Short mmCIF file of C-alpha atoms in Angstrom, two decimals:
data_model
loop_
_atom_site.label_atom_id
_atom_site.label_comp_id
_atom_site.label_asym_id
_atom_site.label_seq_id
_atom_site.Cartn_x
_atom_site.Cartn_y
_atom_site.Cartn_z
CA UNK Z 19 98.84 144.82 94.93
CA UNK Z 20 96.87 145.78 91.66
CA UNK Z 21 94.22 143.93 90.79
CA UNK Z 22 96.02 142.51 87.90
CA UNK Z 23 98.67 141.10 90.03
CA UNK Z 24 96.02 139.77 92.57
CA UNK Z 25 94.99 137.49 89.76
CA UNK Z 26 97.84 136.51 88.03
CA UNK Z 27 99.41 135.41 91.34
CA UNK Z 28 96.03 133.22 91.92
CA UNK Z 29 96.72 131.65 88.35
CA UNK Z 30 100.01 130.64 88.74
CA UNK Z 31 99.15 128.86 92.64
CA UNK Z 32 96.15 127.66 90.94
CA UNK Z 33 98.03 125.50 88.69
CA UNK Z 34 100.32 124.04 91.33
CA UNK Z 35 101.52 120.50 89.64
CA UNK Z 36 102.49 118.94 92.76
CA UNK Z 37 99.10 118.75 94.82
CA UNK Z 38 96.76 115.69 93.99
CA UNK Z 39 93.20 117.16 93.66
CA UNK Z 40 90.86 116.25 96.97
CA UNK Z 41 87.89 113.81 96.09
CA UNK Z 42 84.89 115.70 95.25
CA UNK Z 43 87.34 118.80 94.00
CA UNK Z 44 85.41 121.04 91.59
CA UNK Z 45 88.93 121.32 89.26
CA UNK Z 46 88.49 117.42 88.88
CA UNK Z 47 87.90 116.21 85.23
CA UNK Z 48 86.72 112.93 84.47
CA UNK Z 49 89.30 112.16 81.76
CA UNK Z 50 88.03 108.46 81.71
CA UNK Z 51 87.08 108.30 77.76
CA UNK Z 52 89.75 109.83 76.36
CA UNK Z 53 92.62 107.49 78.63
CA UNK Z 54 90.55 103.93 76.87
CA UNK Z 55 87.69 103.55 79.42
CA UNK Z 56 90.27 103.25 81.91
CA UNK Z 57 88.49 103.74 85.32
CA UNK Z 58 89.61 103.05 88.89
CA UNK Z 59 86.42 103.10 90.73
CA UNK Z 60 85.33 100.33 88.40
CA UNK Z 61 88.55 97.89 88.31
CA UNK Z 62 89.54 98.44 91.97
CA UNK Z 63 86.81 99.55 93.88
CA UNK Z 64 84.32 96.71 92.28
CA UNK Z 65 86.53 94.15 93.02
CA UNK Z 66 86.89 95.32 96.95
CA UNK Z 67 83.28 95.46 96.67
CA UNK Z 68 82.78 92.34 95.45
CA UNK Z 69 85.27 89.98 96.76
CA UNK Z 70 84.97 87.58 100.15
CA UNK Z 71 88.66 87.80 101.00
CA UNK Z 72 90.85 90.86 100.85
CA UNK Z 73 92.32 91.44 98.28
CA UNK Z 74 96.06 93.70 96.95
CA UNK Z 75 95.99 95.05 94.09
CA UNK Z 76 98.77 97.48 91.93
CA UNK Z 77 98.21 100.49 90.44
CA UNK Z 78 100.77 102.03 88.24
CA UNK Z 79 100.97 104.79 85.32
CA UNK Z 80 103.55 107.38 84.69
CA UNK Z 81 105.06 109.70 87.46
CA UNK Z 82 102.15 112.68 87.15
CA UNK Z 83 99.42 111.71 85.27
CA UNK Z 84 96.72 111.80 88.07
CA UNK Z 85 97.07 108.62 89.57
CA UNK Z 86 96.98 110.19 93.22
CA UNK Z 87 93.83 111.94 92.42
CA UNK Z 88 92.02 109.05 91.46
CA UNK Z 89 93.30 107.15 94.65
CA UNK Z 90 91.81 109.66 96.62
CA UNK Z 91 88.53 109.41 94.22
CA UNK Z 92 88.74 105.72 95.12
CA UNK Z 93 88.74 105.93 99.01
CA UNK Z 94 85.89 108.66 98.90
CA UNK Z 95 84.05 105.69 96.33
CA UNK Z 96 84.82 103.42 98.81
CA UNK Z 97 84.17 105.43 102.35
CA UNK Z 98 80.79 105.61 100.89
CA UNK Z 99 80.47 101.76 100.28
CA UNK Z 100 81.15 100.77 104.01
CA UNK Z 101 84.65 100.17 103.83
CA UNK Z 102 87.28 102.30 106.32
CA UNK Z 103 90.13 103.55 104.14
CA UNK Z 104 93.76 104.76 105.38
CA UNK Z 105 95.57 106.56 102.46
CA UNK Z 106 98.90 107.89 102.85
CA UNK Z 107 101.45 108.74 100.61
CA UNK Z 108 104.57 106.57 100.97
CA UNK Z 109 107.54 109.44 100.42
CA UNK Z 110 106.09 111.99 102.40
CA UNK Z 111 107.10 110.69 105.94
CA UNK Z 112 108.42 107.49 105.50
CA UNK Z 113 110.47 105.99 102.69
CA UNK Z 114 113.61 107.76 99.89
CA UNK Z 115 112.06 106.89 96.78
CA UNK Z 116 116.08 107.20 95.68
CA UNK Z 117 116.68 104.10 98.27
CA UNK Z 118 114.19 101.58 98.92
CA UNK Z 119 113.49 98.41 100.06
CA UNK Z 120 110.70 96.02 101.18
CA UNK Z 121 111.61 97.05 105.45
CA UNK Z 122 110.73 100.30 104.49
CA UNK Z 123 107.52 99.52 103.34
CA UNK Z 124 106.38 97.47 106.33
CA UNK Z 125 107.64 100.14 108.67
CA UNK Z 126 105.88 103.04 106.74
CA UNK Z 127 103.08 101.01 106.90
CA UNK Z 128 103.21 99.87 111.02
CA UNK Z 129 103.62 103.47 111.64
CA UNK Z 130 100.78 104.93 109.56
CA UNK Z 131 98.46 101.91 110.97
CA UNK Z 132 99.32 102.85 114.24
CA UNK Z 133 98.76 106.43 113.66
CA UNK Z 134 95.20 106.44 111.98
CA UNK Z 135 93.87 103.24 113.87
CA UNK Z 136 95.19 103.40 117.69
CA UNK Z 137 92.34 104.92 119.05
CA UNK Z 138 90.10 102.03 117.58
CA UNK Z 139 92.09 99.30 118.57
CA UNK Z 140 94.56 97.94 121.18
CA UNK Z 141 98.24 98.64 119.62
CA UNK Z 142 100.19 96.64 122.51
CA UNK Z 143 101.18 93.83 120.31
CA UNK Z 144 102.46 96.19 117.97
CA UNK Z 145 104.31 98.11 121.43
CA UNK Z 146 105.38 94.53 123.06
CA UNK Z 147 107.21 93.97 119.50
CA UNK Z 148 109.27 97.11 119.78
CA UNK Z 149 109.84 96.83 122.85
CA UNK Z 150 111.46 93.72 122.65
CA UNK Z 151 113.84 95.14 120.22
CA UNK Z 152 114.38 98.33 121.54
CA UNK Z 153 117.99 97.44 122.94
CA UNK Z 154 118.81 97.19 119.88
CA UNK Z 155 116.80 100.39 118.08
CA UNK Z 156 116.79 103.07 120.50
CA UNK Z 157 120.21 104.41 119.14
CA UNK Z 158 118.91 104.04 115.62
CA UNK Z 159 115.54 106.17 116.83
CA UNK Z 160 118.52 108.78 117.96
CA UNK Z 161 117.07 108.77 121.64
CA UNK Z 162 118.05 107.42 125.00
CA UNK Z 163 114.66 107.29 126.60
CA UNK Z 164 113.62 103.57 127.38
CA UNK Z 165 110.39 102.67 126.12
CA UNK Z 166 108.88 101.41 129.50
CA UNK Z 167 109.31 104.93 130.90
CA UNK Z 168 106.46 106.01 127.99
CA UNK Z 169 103.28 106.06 127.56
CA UNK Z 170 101.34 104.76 124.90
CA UNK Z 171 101.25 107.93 122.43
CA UNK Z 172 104.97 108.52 123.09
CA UNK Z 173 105.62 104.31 122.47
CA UNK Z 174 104.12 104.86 118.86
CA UNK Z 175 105.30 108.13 117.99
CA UNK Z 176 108.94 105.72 118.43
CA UNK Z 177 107.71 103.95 115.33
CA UNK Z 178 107.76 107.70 113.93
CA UNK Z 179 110.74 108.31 114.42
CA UNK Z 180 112.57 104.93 112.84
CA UNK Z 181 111.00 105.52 110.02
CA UNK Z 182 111.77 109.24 109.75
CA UNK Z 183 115.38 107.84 110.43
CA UNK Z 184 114.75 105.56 107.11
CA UNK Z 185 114.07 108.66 105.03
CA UNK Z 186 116.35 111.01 106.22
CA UNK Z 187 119.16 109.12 107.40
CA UNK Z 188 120.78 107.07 104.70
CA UNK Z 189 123.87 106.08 106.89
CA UNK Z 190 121.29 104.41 109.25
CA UNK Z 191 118.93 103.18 107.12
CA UNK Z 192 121.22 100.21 106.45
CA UNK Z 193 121.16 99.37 110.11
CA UNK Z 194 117.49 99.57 110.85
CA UNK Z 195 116.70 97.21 108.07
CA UNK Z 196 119.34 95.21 109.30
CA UNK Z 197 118.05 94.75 112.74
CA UNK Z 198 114.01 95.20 111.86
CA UNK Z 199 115.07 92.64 108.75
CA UNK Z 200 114.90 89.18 110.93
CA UNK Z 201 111.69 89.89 112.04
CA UNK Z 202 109.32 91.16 109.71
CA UNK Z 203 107.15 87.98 110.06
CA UNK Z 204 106.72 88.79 113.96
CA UNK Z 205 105.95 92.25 112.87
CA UNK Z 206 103.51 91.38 110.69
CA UNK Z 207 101.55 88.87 112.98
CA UNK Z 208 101.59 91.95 115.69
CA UNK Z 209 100.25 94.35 113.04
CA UNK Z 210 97.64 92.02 112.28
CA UNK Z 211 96.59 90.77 115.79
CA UNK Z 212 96.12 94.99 115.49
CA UNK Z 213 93.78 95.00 112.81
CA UNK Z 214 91.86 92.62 113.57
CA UNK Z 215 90.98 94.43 116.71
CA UNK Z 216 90.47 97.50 114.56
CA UNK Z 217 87.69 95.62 112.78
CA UNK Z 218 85.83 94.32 115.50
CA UNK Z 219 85.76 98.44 116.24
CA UNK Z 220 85.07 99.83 112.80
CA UNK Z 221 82.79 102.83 113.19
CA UNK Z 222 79.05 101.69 112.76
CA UNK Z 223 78.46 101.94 108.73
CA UNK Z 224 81.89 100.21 108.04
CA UNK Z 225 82.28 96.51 107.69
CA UNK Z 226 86.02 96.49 105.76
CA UNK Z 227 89.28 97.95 106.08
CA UNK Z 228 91.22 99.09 103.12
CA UNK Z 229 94.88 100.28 103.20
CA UNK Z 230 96.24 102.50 100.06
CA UNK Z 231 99.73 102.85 99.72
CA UNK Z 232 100.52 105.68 96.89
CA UNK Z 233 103.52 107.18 96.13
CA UNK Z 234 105.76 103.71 95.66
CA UNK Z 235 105.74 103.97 91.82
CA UNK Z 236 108.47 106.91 92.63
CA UNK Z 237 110.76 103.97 93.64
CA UNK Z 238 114.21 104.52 91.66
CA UNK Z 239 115.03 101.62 90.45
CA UNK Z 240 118.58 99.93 92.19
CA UNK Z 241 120.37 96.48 90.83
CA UNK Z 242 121.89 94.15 92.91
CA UNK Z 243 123.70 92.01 90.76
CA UNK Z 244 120.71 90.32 89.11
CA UNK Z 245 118.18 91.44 90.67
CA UNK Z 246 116.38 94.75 91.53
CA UNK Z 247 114.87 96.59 94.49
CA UNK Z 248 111.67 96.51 92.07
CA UNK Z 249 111.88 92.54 92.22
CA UNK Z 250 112.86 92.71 95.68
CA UNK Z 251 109.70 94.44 97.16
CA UNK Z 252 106.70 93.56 94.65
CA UNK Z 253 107.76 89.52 94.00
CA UNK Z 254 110.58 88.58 96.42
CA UNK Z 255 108.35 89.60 99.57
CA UNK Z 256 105.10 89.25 97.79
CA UNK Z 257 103.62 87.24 99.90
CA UNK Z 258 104.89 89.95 103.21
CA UNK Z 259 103.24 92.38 101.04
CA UNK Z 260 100.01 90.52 100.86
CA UNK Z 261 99.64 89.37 104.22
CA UNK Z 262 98.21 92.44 106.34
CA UNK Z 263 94.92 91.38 106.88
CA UNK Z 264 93.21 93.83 104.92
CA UNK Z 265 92.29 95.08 101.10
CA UNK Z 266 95.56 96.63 99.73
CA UNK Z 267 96.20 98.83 97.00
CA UNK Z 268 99.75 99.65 96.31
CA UNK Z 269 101.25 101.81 93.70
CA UNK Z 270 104.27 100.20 91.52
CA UNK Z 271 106.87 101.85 89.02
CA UNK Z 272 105.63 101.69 85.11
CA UNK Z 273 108.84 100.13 84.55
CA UNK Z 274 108.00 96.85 86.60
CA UNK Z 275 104.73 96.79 84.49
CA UNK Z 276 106.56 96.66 81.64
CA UNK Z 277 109.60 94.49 82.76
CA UNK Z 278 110.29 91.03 81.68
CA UNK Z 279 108.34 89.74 85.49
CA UNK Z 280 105.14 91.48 83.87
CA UNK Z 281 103.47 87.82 84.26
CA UNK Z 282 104.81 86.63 87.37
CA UNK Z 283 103.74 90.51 88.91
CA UNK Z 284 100.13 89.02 86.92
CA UNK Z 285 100.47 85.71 88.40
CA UNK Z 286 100.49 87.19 92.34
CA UNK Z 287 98.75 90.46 92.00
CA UNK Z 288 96.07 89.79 89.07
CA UNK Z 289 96.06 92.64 86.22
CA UNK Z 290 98.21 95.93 87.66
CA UNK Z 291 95.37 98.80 86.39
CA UNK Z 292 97.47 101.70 84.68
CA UNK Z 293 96.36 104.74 84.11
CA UNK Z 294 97.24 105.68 80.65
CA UNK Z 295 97.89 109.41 79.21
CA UNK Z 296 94.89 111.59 77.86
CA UNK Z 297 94.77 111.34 74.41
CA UNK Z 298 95.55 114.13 72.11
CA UNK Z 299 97.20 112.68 69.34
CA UNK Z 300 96.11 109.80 67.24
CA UNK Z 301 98.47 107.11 66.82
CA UNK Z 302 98.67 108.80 63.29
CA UNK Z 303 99.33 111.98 64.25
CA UNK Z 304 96.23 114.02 63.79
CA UNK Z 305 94.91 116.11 67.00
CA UNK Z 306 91.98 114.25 68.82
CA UNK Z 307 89.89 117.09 69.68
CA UNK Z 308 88.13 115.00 71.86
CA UNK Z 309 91.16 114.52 73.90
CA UNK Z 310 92.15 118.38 73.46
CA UNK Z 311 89.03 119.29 74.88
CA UNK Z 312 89.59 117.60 77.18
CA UNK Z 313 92.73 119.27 78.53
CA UNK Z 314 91.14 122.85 77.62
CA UNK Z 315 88.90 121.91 80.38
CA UNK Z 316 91.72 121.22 82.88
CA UNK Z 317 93.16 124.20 82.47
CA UNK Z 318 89.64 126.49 82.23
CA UNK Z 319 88.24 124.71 86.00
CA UNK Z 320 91.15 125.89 87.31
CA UNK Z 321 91.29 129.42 85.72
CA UNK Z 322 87.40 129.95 86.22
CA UNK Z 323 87.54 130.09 90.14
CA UNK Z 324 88.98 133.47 89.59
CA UNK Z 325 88.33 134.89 86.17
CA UNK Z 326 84.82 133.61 85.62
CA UNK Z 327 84.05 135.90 83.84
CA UNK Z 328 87.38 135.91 81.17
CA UNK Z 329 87.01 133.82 77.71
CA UNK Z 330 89.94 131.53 77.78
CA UNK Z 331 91.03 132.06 74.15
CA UNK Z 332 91.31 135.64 74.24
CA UNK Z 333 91.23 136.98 77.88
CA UNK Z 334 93.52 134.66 79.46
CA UNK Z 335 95.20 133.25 76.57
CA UNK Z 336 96.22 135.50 73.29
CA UNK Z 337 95.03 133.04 70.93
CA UNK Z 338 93.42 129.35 70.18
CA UNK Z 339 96.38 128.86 68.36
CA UNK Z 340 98.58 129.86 71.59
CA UNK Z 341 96.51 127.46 73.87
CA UNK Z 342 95.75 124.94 71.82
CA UNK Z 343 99.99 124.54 71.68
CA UNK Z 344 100.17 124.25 75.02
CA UNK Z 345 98.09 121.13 75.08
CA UNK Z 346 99.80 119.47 72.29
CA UNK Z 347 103.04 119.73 74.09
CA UNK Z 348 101.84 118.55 77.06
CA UNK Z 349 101.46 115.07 75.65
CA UNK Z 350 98.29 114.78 77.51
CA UNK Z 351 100.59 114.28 80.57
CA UNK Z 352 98.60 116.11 83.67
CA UNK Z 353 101.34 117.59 85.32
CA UNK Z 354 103.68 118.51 82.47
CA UNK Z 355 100.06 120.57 81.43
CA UNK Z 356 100.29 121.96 84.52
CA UNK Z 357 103.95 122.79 84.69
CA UNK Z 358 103.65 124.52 81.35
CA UNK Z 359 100.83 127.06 82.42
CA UNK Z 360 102.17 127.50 85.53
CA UNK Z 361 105.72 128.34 83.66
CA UNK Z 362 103.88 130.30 81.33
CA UNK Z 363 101.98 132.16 83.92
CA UNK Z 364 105.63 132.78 85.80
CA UNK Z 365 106.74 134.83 82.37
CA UNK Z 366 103.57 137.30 82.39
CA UNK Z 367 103.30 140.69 83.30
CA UNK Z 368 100.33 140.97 82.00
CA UNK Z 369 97.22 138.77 80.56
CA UNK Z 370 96.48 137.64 77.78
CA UNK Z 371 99.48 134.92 77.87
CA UNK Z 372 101.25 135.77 75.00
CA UNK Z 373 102.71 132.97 71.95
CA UNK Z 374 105.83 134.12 73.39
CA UNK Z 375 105.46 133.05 77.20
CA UNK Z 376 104.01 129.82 76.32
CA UNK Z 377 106.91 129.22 73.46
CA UNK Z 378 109.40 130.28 76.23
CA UNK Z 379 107.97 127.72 78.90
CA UNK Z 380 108.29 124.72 75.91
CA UNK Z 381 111.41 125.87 75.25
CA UNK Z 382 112.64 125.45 78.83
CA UNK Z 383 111.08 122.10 79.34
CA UNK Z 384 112.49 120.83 76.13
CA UNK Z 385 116.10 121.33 77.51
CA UNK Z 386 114.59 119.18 80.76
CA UNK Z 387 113.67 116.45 78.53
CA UNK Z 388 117.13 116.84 76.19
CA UNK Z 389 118.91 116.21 79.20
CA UNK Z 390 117.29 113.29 80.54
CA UNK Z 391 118.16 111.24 77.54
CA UNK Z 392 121.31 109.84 76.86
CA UNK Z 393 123.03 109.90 73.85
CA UNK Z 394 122.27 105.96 72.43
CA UNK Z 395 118.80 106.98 72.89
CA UNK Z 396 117.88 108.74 70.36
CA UNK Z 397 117.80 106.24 68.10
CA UNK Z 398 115.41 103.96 70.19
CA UNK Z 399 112.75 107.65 70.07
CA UNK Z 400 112.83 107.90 66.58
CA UNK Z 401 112.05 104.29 66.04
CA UNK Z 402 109.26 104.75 68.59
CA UNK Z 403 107.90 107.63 67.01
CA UNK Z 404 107.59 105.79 64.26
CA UNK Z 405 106.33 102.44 65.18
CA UNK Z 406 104.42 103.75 68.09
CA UNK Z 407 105.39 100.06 69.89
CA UNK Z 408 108.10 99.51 72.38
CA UNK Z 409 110.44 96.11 73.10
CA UNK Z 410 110.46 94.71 76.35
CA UNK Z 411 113.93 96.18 77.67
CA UNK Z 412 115.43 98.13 80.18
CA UNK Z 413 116.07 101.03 78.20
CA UNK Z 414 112.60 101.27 76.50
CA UNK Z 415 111.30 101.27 80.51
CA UNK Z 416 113.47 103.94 81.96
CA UNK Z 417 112.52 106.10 79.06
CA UNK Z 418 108.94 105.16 80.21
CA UNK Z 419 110.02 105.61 83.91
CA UNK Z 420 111.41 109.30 82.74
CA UNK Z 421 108.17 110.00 81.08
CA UNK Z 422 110.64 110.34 77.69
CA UNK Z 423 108.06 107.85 76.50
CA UNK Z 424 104.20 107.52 77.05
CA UNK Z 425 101.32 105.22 76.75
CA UNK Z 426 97.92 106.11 75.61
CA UNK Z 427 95.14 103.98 74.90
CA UNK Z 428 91.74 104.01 72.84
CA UNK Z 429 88.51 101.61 72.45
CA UNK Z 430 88.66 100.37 68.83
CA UNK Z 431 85.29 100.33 66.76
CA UNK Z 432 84.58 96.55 67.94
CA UNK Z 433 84.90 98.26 71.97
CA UNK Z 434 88.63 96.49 72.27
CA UNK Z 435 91.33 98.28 73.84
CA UNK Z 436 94.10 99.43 71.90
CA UNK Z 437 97.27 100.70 73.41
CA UNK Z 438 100.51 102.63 71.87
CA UNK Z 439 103.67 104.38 72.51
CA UNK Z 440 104.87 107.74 71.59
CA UNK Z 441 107.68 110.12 72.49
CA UNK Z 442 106.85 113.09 74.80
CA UNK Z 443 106.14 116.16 71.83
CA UNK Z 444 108.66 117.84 73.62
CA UNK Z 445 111.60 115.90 72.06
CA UNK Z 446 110.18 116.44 68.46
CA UNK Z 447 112.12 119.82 68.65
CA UNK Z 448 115.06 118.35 69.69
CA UNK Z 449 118.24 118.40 67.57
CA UNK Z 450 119.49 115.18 68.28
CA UNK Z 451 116.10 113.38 67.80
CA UNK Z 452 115.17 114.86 64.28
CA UNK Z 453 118.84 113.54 63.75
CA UNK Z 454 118.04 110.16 64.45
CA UNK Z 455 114.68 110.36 62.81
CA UNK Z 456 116.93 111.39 59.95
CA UNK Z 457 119.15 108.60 59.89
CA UNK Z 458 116.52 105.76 60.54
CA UNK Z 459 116.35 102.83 57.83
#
């Protein structure tokens, strides 16, 4: 492999939009003053920090802005504050994002407990619980082994496999929230009897236990009749949500943020934190080179750990001009940005990337977006990108739930925050929005 190759093929992994960056990650940049101030170690982490009960608290944003990497900034903040933390990602093992309900949840979260805490604590309530329904869930665990015959490794790892049922499964998933459904008080009290066993045990410099839940703002959202799975989860079993006896963080979908239950979510949860887009627009249209610079630097950590030594407007990239388009059209979105090199990347032979591989790379996410909108909703962009407000409706939030839309934020001269709407750039080259921008009022 040439030399050539070598590093083009460490570019393109390099930008890899679908792997949160570790705390402590020397890609990281601290975007905090171009997103409005808004900072996670400060709003969530304080208020673990400061408070005498535990607390929950939401976290939302759009679907790959960063919000993952700043959870796992928030448990290293934390880890080195004297608090335990057990992160895990809710749609890796446990829960469909396409299908899912409140069950789910409290499974995911029994068997990730169980997982990171058992050798700190005594899990038998949690084991006596399953094992008085395990009539009834063996056949939805898909095995025939009785529990008794197990020993305490193989008893959890059953909690394992219901909920790899849940994800996997959907023609049982109905069934084990049918039969777990009854008794997800019990399983709660069991699950806390656990913790608070865990605490008594908490290694020497840690005197609180903290449980993040990411990942649940990928929820689709589902209506039953009236109501939705969002309502379902995040107010209908709110206080089921609230009760493990530790701080919580969950993540929830932008769209419940944003819904018409905004105050009641307020009302249970306090103030969900979102993390906003980086800015590099103003709401008038100008660049904000602040913000720009920004996303220069995202992109030149990551190229740097193996072209140190290449300028980024010429060596890597053909032009300013060339890379400076790439980070309007990213809408300050992290992982569009990152989709885009990395596409970009994909259509080089050779470095610099040309005008022509990152024109090709828009042009291809453009159709993306173009076909994620549907055909009466044109007319809501165009009035969006030029009001930069939205109206508190279901179609304004599953354009903000399919990132058609985004929110960015700014401190005003008096140090208020400001917040506004645009459309993703990538629709401004779309036929059927300058249409509708056409035919506005």
């Amino acid at each position: 492999m040439s030399n050539n190759t070598e590093l083009l093929k460490n570019l393109y992994n390099a930008f890899n939009p679908f792997q949160p960056l570790p705390a402590g990650d020397p890609n990281y940049v601290d975007c905090q003053d171009v997103r409005g101030d808004a900072d996670i170690l400060e709003e969530l982490g304080n208020r673990i920090q400061l408070a005498n009960q535990n607390t929950c608290q939401l976290y939302s944003g759009h679907r790959g802005a960063g919000k993952s990497t700043e959870l796992l900034r928030l448990k290293e903040y934390l880890e080195a504050r004297q608090c335990y933390v057990v992160y895990f990602a809710a749609d890796e093992e446990d829960i469909d994002s396409e299908d899912a309900q409140y069950t789910d949840i409290l499974l995911a979260c029994t068997r990730r407990l169980l997982k990171d805490l058992r050798t700190m604590g005594n899990p038998q309530p949690v084991i006596n619980w399953l094992k008085d329904r395990w009539q009834d869930l063996k056949d939805l665990a898909l095995t025939e082994i009785q529990i008794e015959d197990m020993n305490v490794e193989m008893q959890i790892s059953q909690f394992a496999k219901l909920t790899a049922n849940l994800r996997a499964v959907p023609e049982l998933r109905q069934q084990i929230r049918e039969k777990v459904n009854p008794h997800t008080v019990t399983l709660i009290k069991v699950l806390n009897e656990f913790i608070a066993d865990v605490k008594k045990r908490l290694p020497a410099n840690c005197n609180q236990l903290a449980v993040i839940v990411d990942n649940l703002d990928r929820m689709v959202l589902v209506k039953d009749g009236d109501r939705t799975n969002y309502e379902e989860v995040f107010l209908d079993r709110c206080e089921q949500l609230k009760a493990l006896d530790c701080h919580l963080i969950y993540t929830v979908p932008i769209a419940m943020v944003y819904s018409t239950r905004a105050t009641d979510l307020r009302d249970i949860y306090g103030d969900p934190q979102i993390l906003p887009m980086v800015m590099v627009r103003t709401p008038t249209g100008e660049i904000y080179q602040p913000g720009i610079k920004k996303v220069k630097e995202v992109i030149s950590r990551r190229i740097k750990q193996f072209a140190p030594d290449k300028p980024l407007e010429t060596a890597i990239f053909d032009s300013a001009e060339t890379l400076e388009r790439l980070c309007l059209m990213s809408g300050g979105h992290v992982r569009n940005l990152l989709l885009l090199t990395q596409d970009a990347i994909g259509r080089t032979q050779d470095l610099p990337i040309s005008e022509r591989a990152v024109r090709r790379a828009i042009t291809q996410a453009r159709d993306t977006y173009r076909r994620a909108v549907e055909n009466h909703q044109w007319t809501l962009l165009a009035e969006v990108s030029h009001s930069k407000r939205i109206i508190n409706d279901d179609q304004y939030r599953n354009l903000m739930f399919n990132r058609c839309l985004l929110e960015y934020r700014y401190l005003d001269e008096e140090g208020e925050m400001q917040r506004w709407y645009d459309i993703h750039p990538l629709i401004q080259g779309i036929q059927e929005f300058k249409e509708a921008v056409e035919n506005l009022p």
